[in-house]
Amino acid sequence: MIRSAMVTSALLVTALAAPVGGSASAQSQPSNKWVMHCTQEGGRDCGVQATIDGNSLLGQFLVVRYSAAYRKFSVVGDGMGRQASIQVDYNPFISTSICGQGICQYDDGKSAQLLDQMRRGSQITVQLLLQGTEAGPFQQTLSGFDNELQKAVAAQQGR
């Protein structure tokens, strides 16, 4: 599991630096919009992600990503995360403390639960507990999530 987490973490970091759609980096992708993204580092990994802008003068942001290859959600922020929490609509927050290298990753069960809720939901609230501070809560619409997810799954399967 640790190897899987490290590989997924490395892939997320790569995804944040790799081109999206061939023209812009994920860090400069439009804020608050779900986009499909594939990377070839360490093997093909397609997913759907959103850079969520905190709309504050502090310039805080989070990236929420679902990997179609690993079937896991990850959250990365500006700092070393200790715990990530995602709430879909008015459902309870789903949290993870599997964090390392600035990335928090959800296990298989929690990822499946989040995916099910997000495909049917309308908005998420995301919080990231950092070393000594907290980022969020940030809100993000789920409009476009399922469409981009379908593209990512098809691309992952080579269709």
Coordinates of C-alpha atoms in Angstrom, one line a residue:
M1 CA 0.0 0.0 0.0
I2 CA 2.8 2.4 0.8
R3 CA 4.4 1.8 -2.7
S4 CA 1.0 2.5 -4.3
A5 CA 0.6 5.7 -2.3
M6 CA 4.1 6.8 -3.2
V7 CA 3.5 6.0 -6.9
T8 CA 0.1 7.8 -6.9
S9 CA 1.7 10.8 -5.0
A10 CA 4.5 11.0 -7.6
L11 CA 1.9 10.8 -10.4
L12 CA -0.1 13.6 -8.8
V13 CA 2.9 15.8 -8.5
T14 CA 3.8 15.0 -12.1
A15 CA 0.2 15.7 -13.1
L16 CA 0.4 19.1 -11.5
A17 CA 3.5 19.9 -13.5
A18 CA 2.5 18.2 -16.8
P19 CA 0.6 19.7 -19.7
V20 CA -3.1 19.7 -19.6
G21 CA -4.6 19.4 -23.1
G22 CA -1.1 20.1 -24.5
S23 CA -1.0 23.8 -23.8
A24 CA -1.1 24.7 -20.2
S25 CA 0.0 23.3 -16.9
A26 CA -2.4 22.0 -14.3
Q27 CA -1.2 24.8 -12.1
S28 CA -2.5 27.3 -14.7
Q29 CA -5.6 25.4 -15.6
P30 CA -8.8 27.4 -15.1
S31 CA -9.6 27.7 -11.4
N32 CA -12.7 26.0 -10.2
K33 CA -13.2 23.9 -13.3
W34 CA -13.0 20.1 -13.6
V35 CA -10.7 18.9 -16.4
M36 CA -9.5 15.5 -17.7
H37 CA -5.8 15.0 -17.6
C38 CA -3.4 12.2 -18.5
T39 CA 0.2 11.7 -17.7
Q40 CA 2.6 9.1 -19.0
E41 CA 5.1 9.3 -16.0
G42 CA 5.4 5.8 -14.4
G43 CA 2.7 4.4 -16.8
R44 CA -0.5 5.9 -18.1
D45 CA -2.6 7.6 -15.5
C46 CA -5.7 9.5 -16.6
G47 CA -7.9 11.3 -14.2
V48 CA -10.2 14.3 -13.5
Q49 CA -9.0 17.2 -11.4
A50 CA -9.9 20.7 -10.3
T51 CA -7.7 23.5 -9.0
I52 CA -9.9 25.1 -6.4
D53 CA -9.0 28.7 -5.7
G54 CA -9.6 29.9 -2.2
N55 CA -10.6 33.4 -3.4
S56 CA -8.5 35.0 -0.7
L57 CA -5.6 37.5 -0.7
L58 CA -3.5 34.7 0.7
G59 CA -3.5 32.9 -2.7
Q60 CA -4.5 29.6 -1.2
F61 CA -5.5 26.8 -3.5
L62 CA -6.2 23.1 -3.5
V63 CA -6.1 20.4 -6.2
V64 CA -8.6 17.6 -5.9
R65 CA -7.9 14.7 -8.3
Y66 CA -9.4 11.3 -9.1
S67 CA -7.1 8.8 -10.8
A68 CA -8.9 6.5 -13.1
A69 CA -5.9 4.2 -13.1
Y70 CA -5.6 3.8 -9.4
R71 CA -9.3 4.6 -8.6
K72 CA -8.3 6.9 -5.8
F73 CA -8.9 10.5 -4.8
S74 CA -6.0 12.8 -3.8
V75 CA -5.9 16.3 -2.4
V76 CA -2.8 18.6 -2.6
G77 CA -2.4 22.1 -1.2
D78 CA 0.2 24.7 -0.6
G79 CA 2.0 23.1 2.3
M80 CA 2.5 19.8 4.0
G81 CA -0.9 18.2 4.5
R82 CA -1.8 16.2 7.6
Q83 CA -5.4 15.5 6.9
A84 CA -7.8 16.1 4.0
S85 CA -11.6 16.2 4.3
I86 CA -14.2 16.3 1.5
Q87 CA -17.9 16.8 2.0
V88 CA -20.4 16.3 -0.9
D89 CA -23.5 18.4 -0.5
Y90 CA -24.8 17.8 3.0
N91 CA -23.3 14.3 3.5
P92 CA -20.8 13.9 6.4
F93 CA -17.2 14.9 5.7
I94 CA -15.0 12.0 4.5
S95 CA -11.4 12.3 5.8
T96 CA -8.1 10.8 5.3
S97 CA -4.8 11.0 7.1
I98 CA -2.8 9.1 4.5
C99 CA -0.6 12.1 3.7
G100 CA 3.0 12.4 2.5
Q101 CA 5.1 14.7 0.3
G102 CA 2.3 17.3 0.6
I103 CA -0.4 15.0 -0.8
C104 CA -3.2 13.4 1.0
Q105 CA -4.7 10.3 -0.6
Y106 CA -7.9 8.4 0.1
D107 CA -8.0 4.6 0.4
D108 CA -10.0 2.4 -2.0
G109 CA -13.2 2.3 0.2
K110 CA -13.3 6.1 0.9
S111 CA -12.5 6.8 -2.8
A112 CA -15.4 4.7 -4.0
Q113 CA -17.7 6.3 -1.5
L114 CA -16.6 9.8 -2.6
L115 CA -16.9 8.9 -6.3
D116 CA -20.4 7.7 -5.8
Q117 CA -21.5 10.8 -3.9
M118 CA -19.7 13.2 -6.3
R119 CA -21.3 11.6 -9.4
R120 CA -24.7 12.4 -7.9
G121 CA -23.9 15.5 -6.0
S122 CA -23.9 19.2 -6.9
Q123 CA -21.0 20.6 -4.8
I124 CA -18.1 19.7 -2.6
T125 CA -16.5 21.4 0.4
V126 CA -12.8 20.6 0.8
Q127 CA -10.5 21.3 3.8
L128 CA -6.8 20.5 4.3
L129 CA -5.2 20.4 7.7
L130 CA -1.6 21.6 7.3
Q131 CA 1.3 21.7 9.7
G132 CA 0.0 24.4 12.2
T133 CA -2.8 25.8 10.0
E134 CA -5.7 24.9 7.8
A135 CA -6.5 25.5 4.2
G136 CA -10.2 26.0 3.5
P137 CA -13.0 25.3 3.6
F138 CA -13.1 25.6 -0.2
Q139 CA -16.2 25.0 -2.2
Q140 CA -16.3 23.6 -5.7
T141 CA -19.2 22.9 -8.0
L142 CA -19.5 19.4 -9.4
S143 CA -20.8 20.7 -12.7
G144 CA -18.8 19.0 -15.4
F145 CA -17.2 16.4 -13.0
D146 CA -19.0 13.4 -14.4
N147 CA -18.5 14.4 -18.0
E148 CA -14.7 14.8 -17.5
L149 CA -14.6 11.6 -15.5
Q150 CA -16.1 9.7 -18.4
K151 CA -13.5 11.1 -20.7
A152 CA -10.7 10.1 -18.2
V153 CA -12.0 6.6 -17.9
A154 CA -12.2 6.2 -21.7
A155 CA -8.7 7.6 -22.1
Q156 CA -7.4 5.3 -19.4
Q157 CA -8.9 2.3 -21.2
G158 CA -7.4 3.5 -24.5
R159 CA -10.8 4.4 -26.1

